[in-house]
Coordinates of C-alpha atoms and ligand atoms in Angstrom, one line a residue:
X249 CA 94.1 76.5 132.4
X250 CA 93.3 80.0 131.1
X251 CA 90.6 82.3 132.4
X252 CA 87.3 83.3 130.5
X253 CA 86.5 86.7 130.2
X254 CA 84.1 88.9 129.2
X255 CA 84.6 91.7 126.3
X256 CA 81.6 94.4 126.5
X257 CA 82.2 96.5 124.0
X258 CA 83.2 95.4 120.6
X259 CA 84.5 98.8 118.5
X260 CA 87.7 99.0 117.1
X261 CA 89.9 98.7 120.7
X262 CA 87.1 96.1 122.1
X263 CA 87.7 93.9 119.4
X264 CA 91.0 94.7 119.4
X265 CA 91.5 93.2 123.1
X266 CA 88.5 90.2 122.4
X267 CA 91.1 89.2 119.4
X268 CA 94.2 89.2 121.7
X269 CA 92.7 87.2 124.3
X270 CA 91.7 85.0 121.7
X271 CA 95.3 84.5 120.1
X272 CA 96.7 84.3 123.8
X273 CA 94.0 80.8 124.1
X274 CA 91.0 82.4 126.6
X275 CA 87.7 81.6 126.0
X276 CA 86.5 84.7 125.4
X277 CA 82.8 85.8 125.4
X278 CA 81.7 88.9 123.6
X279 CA 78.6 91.5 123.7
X280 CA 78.3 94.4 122.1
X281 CA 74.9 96.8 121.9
X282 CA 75.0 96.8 118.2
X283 CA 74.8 92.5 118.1
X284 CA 76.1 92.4 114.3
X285 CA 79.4 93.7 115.3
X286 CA 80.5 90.9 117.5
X287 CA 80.2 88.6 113.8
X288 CA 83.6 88.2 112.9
X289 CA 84.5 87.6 116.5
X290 CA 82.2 84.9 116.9
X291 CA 83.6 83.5 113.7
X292 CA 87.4 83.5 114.9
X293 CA 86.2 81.9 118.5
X294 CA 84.4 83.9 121.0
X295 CA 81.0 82.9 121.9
X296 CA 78.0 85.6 121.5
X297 CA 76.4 87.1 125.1
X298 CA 72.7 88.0 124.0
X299 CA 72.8 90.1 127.1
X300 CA 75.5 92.5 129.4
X301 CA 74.3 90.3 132.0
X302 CA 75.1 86.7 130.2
X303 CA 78.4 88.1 129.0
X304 CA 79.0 88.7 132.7
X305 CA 77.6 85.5 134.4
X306 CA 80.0 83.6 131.9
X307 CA 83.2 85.1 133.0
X308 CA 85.3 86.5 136.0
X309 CA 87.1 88.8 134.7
X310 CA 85.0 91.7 132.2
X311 CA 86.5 93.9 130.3
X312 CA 84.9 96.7 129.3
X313 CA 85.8 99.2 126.3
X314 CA 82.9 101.3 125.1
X315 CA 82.8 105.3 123.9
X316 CA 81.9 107.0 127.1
X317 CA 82.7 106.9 130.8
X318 CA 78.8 107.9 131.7
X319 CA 77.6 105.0 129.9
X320 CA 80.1 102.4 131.7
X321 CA 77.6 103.3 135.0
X322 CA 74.8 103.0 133.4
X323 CA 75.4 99.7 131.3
X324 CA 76.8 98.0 134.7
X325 CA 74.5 98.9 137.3
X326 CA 71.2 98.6 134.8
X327 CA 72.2 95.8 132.6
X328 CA 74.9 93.8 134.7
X329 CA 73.2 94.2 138.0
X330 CA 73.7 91.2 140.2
X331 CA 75.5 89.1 137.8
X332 CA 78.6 91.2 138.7
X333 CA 79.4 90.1 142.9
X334 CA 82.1 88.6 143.0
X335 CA 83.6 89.5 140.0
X336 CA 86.8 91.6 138.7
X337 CA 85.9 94.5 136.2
X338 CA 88.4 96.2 133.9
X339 CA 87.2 99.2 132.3
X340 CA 89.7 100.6 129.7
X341 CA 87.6 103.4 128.3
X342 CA 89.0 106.5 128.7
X343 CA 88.0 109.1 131.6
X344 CA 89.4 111.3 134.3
X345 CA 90.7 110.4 137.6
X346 CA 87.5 111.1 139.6
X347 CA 85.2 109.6 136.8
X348 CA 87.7 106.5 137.3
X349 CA 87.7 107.2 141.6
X350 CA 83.7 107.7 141.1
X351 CA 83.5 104.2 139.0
X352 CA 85.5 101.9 141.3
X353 CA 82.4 103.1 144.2
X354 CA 79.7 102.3 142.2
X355 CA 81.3 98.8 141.1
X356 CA 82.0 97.8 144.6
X357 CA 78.2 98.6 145.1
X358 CA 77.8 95.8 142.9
X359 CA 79.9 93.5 145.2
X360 CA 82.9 93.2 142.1
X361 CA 86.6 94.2 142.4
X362 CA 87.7 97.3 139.9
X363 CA 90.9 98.3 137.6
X364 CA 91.0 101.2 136.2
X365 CA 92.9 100.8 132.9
X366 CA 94.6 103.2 130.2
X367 CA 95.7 101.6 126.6
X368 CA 98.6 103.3 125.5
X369 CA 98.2 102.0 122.0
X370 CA 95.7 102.4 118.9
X371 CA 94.5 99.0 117.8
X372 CA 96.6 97.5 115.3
X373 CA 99.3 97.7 118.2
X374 CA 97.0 95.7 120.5
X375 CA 99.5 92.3 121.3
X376 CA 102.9 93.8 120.0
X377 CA 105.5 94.5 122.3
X378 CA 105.6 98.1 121.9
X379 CA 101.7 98.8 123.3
X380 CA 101.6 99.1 127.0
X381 CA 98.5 99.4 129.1
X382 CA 98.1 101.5 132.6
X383 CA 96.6 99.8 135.4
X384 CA 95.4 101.4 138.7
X385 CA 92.8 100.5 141.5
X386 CA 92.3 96.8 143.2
X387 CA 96.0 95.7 143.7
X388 CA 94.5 92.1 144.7
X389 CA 92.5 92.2 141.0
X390 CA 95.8 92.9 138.9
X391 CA 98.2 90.3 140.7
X392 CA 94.9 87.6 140.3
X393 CA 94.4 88.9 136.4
X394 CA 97.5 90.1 135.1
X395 CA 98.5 87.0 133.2
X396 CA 95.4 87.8 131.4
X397 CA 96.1 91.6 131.0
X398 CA 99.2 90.5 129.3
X399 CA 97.5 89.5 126.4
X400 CA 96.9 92.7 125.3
X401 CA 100.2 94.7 125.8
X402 CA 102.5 94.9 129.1
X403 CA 100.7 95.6 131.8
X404 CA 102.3 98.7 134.2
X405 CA 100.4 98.9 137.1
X406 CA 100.3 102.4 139.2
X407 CA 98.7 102.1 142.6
X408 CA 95.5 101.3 144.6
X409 CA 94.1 104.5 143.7
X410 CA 91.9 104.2 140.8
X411 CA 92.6 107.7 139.2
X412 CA 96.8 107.0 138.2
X413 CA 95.6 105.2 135.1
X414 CA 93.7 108.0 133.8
X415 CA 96.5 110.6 135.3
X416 CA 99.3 109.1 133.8
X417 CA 97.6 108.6 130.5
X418 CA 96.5 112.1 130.4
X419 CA 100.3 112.8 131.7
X420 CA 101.2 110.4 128.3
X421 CA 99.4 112.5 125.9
X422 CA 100.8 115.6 127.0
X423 CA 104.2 114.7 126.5
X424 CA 103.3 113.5 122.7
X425 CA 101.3 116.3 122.3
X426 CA 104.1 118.8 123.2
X427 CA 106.4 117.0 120.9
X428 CA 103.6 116.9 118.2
X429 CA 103.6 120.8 118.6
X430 CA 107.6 121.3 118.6
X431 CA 106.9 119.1 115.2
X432 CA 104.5 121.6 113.6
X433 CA 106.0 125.0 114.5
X434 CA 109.4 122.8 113.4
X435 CA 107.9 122.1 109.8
X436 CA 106.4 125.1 109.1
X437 CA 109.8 126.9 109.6
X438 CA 111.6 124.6 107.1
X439 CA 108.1 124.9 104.6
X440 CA 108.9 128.5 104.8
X441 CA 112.7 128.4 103.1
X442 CA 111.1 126.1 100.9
X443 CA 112.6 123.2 102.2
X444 CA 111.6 119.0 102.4
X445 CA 110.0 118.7 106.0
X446 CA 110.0 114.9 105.2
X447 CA 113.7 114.9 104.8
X448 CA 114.7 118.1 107.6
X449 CA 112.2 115.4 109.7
X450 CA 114.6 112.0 109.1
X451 CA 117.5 113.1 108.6
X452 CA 117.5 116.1 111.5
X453 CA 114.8 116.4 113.6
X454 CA 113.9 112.6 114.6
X455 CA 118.1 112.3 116.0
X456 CA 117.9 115.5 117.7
X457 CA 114.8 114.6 119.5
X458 CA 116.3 111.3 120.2
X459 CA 119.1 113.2 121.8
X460 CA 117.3 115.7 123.9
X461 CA 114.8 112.9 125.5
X462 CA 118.1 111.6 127.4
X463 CA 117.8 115.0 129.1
X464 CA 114.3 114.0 130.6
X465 CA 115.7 111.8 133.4
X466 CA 117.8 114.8 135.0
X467 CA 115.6 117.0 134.8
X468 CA 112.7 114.9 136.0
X469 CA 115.2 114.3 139.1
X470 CA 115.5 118.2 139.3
X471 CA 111.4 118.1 139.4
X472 CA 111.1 115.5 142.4
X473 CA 113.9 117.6 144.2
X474 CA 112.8 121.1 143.3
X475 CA 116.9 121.7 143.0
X476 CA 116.9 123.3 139.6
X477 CA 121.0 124.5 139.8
X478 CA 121.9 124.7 136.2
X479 CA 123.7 121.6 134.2
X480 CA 124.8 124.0 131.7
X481 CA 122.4 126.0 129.6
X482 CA 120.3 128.5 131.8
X483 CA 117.2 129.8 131.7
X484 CA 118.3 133.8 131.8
X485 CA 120.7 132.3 128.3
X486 CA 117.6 130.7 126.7
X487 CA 115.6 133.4 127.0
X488 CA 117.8 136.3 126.4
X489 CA 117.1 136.5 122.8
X490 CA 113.9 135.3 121.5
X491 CA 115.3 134.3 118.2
X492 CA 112.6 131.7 117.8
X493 CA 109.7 134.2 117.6
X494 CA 111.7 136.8 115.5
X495 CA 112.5 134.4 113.1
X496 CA 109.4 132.9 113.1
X497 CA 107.6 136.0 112.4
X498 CA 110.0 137.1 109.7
X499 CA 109.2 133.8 107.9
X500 CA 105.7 134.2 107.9
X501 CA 105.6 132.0 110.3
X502 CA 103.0 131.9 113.7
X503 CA 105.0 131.8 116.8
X504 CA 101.7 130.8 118.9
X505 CA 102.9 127.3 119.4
X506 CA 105.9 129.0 120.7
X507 CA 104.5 131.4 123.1
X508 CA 103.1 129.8 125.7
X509 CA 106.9 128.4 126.9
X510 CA 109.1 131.1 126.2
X511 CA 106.5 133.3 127.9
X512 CA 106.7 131.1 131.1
X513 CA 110.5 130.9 131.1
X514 CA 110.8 134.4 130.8
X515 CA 108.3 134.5 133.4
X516 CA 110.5 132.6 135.5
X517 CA 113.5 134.5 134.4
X518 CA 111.8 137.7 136.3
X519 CA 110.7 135.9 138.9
X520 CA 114.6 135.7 139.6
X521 CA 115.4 132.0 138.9
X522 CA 116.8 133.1 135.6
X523 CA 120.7 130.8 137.2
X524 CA 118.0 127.7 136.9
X525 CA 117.7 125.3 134.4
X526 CA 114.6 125.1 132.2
X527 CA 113.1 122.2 134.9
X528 CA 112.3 125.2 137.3
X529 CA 109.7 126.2 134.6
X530 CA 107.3 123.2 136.5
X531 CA 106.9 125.7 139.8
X532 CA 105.1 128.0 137.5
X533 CA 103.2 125.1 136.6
X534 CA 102.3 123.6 139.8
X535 CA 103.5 124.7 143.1
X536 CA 105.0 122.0 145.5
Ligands
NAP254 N1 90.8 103.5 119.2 C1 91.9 103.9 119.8 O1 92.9 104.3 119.2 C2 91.9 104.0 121.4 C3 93.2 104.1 122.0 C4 93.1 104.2 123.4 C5 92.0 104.2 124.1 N2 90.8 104.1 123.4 C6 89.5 104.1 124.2 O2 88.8 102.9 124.0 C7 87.4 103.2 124.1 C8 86.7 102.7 122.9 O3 87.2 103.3 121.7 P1 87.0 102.6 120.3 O4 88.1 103.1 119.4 O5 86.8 101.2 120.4 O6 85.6 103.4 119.9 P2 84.6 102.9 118.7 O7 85.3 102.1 117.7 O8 83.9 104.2 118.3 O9 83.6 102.0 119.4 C9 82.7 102.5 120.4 C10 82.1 101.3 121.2 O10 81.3 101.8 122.3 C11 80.0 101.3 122.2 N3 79.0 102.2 122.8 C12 78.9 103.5 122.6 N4 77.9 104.0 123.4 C13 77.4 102.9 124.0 C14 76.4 102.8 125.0 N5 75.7 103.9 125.4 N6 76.1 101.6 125.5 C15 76.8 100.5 125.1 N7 77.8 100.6 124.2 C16 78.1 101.8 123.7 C17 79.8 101.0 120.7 O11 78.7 100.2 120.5 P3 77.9 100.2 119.1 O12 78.8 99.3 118.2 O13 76.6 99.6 119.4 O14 77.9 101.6 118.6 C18 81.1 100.5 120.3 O15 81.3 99.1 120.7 C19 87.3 104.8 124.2 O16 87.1 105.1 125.6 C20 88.6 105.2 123.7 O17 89.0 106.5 124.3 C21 90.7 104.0 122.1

């Protein structure tokens, strides 16, 4: 038989999840502060909580997905009280390792198991293979729940320390948001010979990407090993010539998205590592 659970929160990822756990056959039971949005829900299945604390005393597992880790606290320990011993709590909205460390305390407080959780998706991709969600805290809460977890991407758990989802989400948006960067500085260059940035983008830059990702395994080896002995293209080569900012700057073009690497490999290139490959860069970064 499937579980019930508990959706607190209904905005655009609460329903989201309430809908997916719907489709996957739980009986799903909804609240949200603003009462009107949990309509449509209610019309596809899910029955209506008047209170955090009905929404709670109906289910085992409670999801939570609202706008702000501080609220999250507040709405559990004020509004959920009592009602939560003995149960598992999932709380997806976003936060920082220690808010997520800090959270897992106050929950066991209240006598409940915690899971920390990170979506790696935006709505609409909530239930298609390509979402995946991040899971850390309560080892004993995942194995008991993650049937259930399924339902709204694949579930990758990290580790009984509460604060890996959050890490490794944060860790998740940096690597998109460095390739969103390499994107910009790319597309202005090709806007500035007048070029199609929509066909340089498909036709160039989308397979070269594709290529140089299969470099991340090596180098991530390199990272765990701190052995940085070049595969082929050095650091001392890659800076020796910073044709990226000249050009750039010719073109009219700011190099500030630029900057910030090439200063640190050159950086690095003083330092004397300049036979390393660009991996080395990471001791700058963080020291082992
Ligand atoms: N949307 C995404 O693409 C996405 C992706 C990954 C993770 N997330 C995370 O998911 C969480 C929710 O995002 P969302 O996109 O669903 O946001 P949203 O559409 O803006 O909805 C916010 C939700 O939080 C509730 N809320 C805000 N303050 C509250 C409070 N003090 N007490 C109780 N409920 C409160 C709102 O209730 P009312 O309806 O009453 O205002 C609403 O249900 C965030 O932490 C976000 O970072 C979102």
């Amino acid at each position: 038989m499937k579980n019930d659970v508990a959706v607190l929160g209904l905005g655009s990822m609460g329903a989201a999840l309430a809908d997916a756990l719907l489709a996957a056959g739980h009986r799903v039971t909804v609240w949200n502060r603003t009462a009107a949005r949990a309509d449509g829900l209610v019309e596809r299945g899910a029955h209506r909580a008047d209170s955090v604390s009905e929404a709670v005393a109906a289910a085992e597992l409670v999801i939570v997905c609202i706008l702000d880790y501080a609220d999250v606290g507040t709405l559990l320990e004020q509004q959920a009280g009592e009602a939560l011993a003995g149960r598992v709590v999932v709380n997806v909205t976003n936060g920082s390792p220690e808010d997520g460390r800090a959270m897992a305390a106050r929950v066991a407080a209240l006598g409940a198991e915690y899971l920390d959780g990170g979506i790696m998706a935006v709505p609409a991709l909530i239930g298609r293979p390509e979402a995946f969600v991040l899971y850390s805290g309560s080892t004993k809460a995942f194995e008991a729940h993650r049937g259930t977890l399924d339902s709204f991407a694949r579930s990758h758990y990290l580790g009984e320390d509460p604060g890996l989802a959050p890490l490794n989400d944060l860790a998740l948006l940096s690597g998109m948001y460095g390739m969103f960067g390499g994107f910009l500085h790319a597309a202005a260059l090709v806007r500035s010979a007048g070029g199609s940035v929509a066909e340089f983008t498909t036709t160039l830059l989308v397979p070269w990407l594709h290529a140089m990702s299969g470099a991340l395994p090596a180098m991530a080896a390199q990272t765990d090993s701190g052995e940085y002995a070049t595969t082929g293209s050095n650091l001392a080569m890659q800076v020796s010539h910073d044709a990226l900012g000249e050009v750039s700057r010719d073109q009219g073009v700011s190099p500030e998205l630029w900057e910030p690497i090439h200063s640190l490999m050159t950086r690095r290139v003083a330092d004397g590592h300049g036979d390393e490959d660009v991996a080395s860069v990471v001791e700058l970064l963080h020291r082992r």
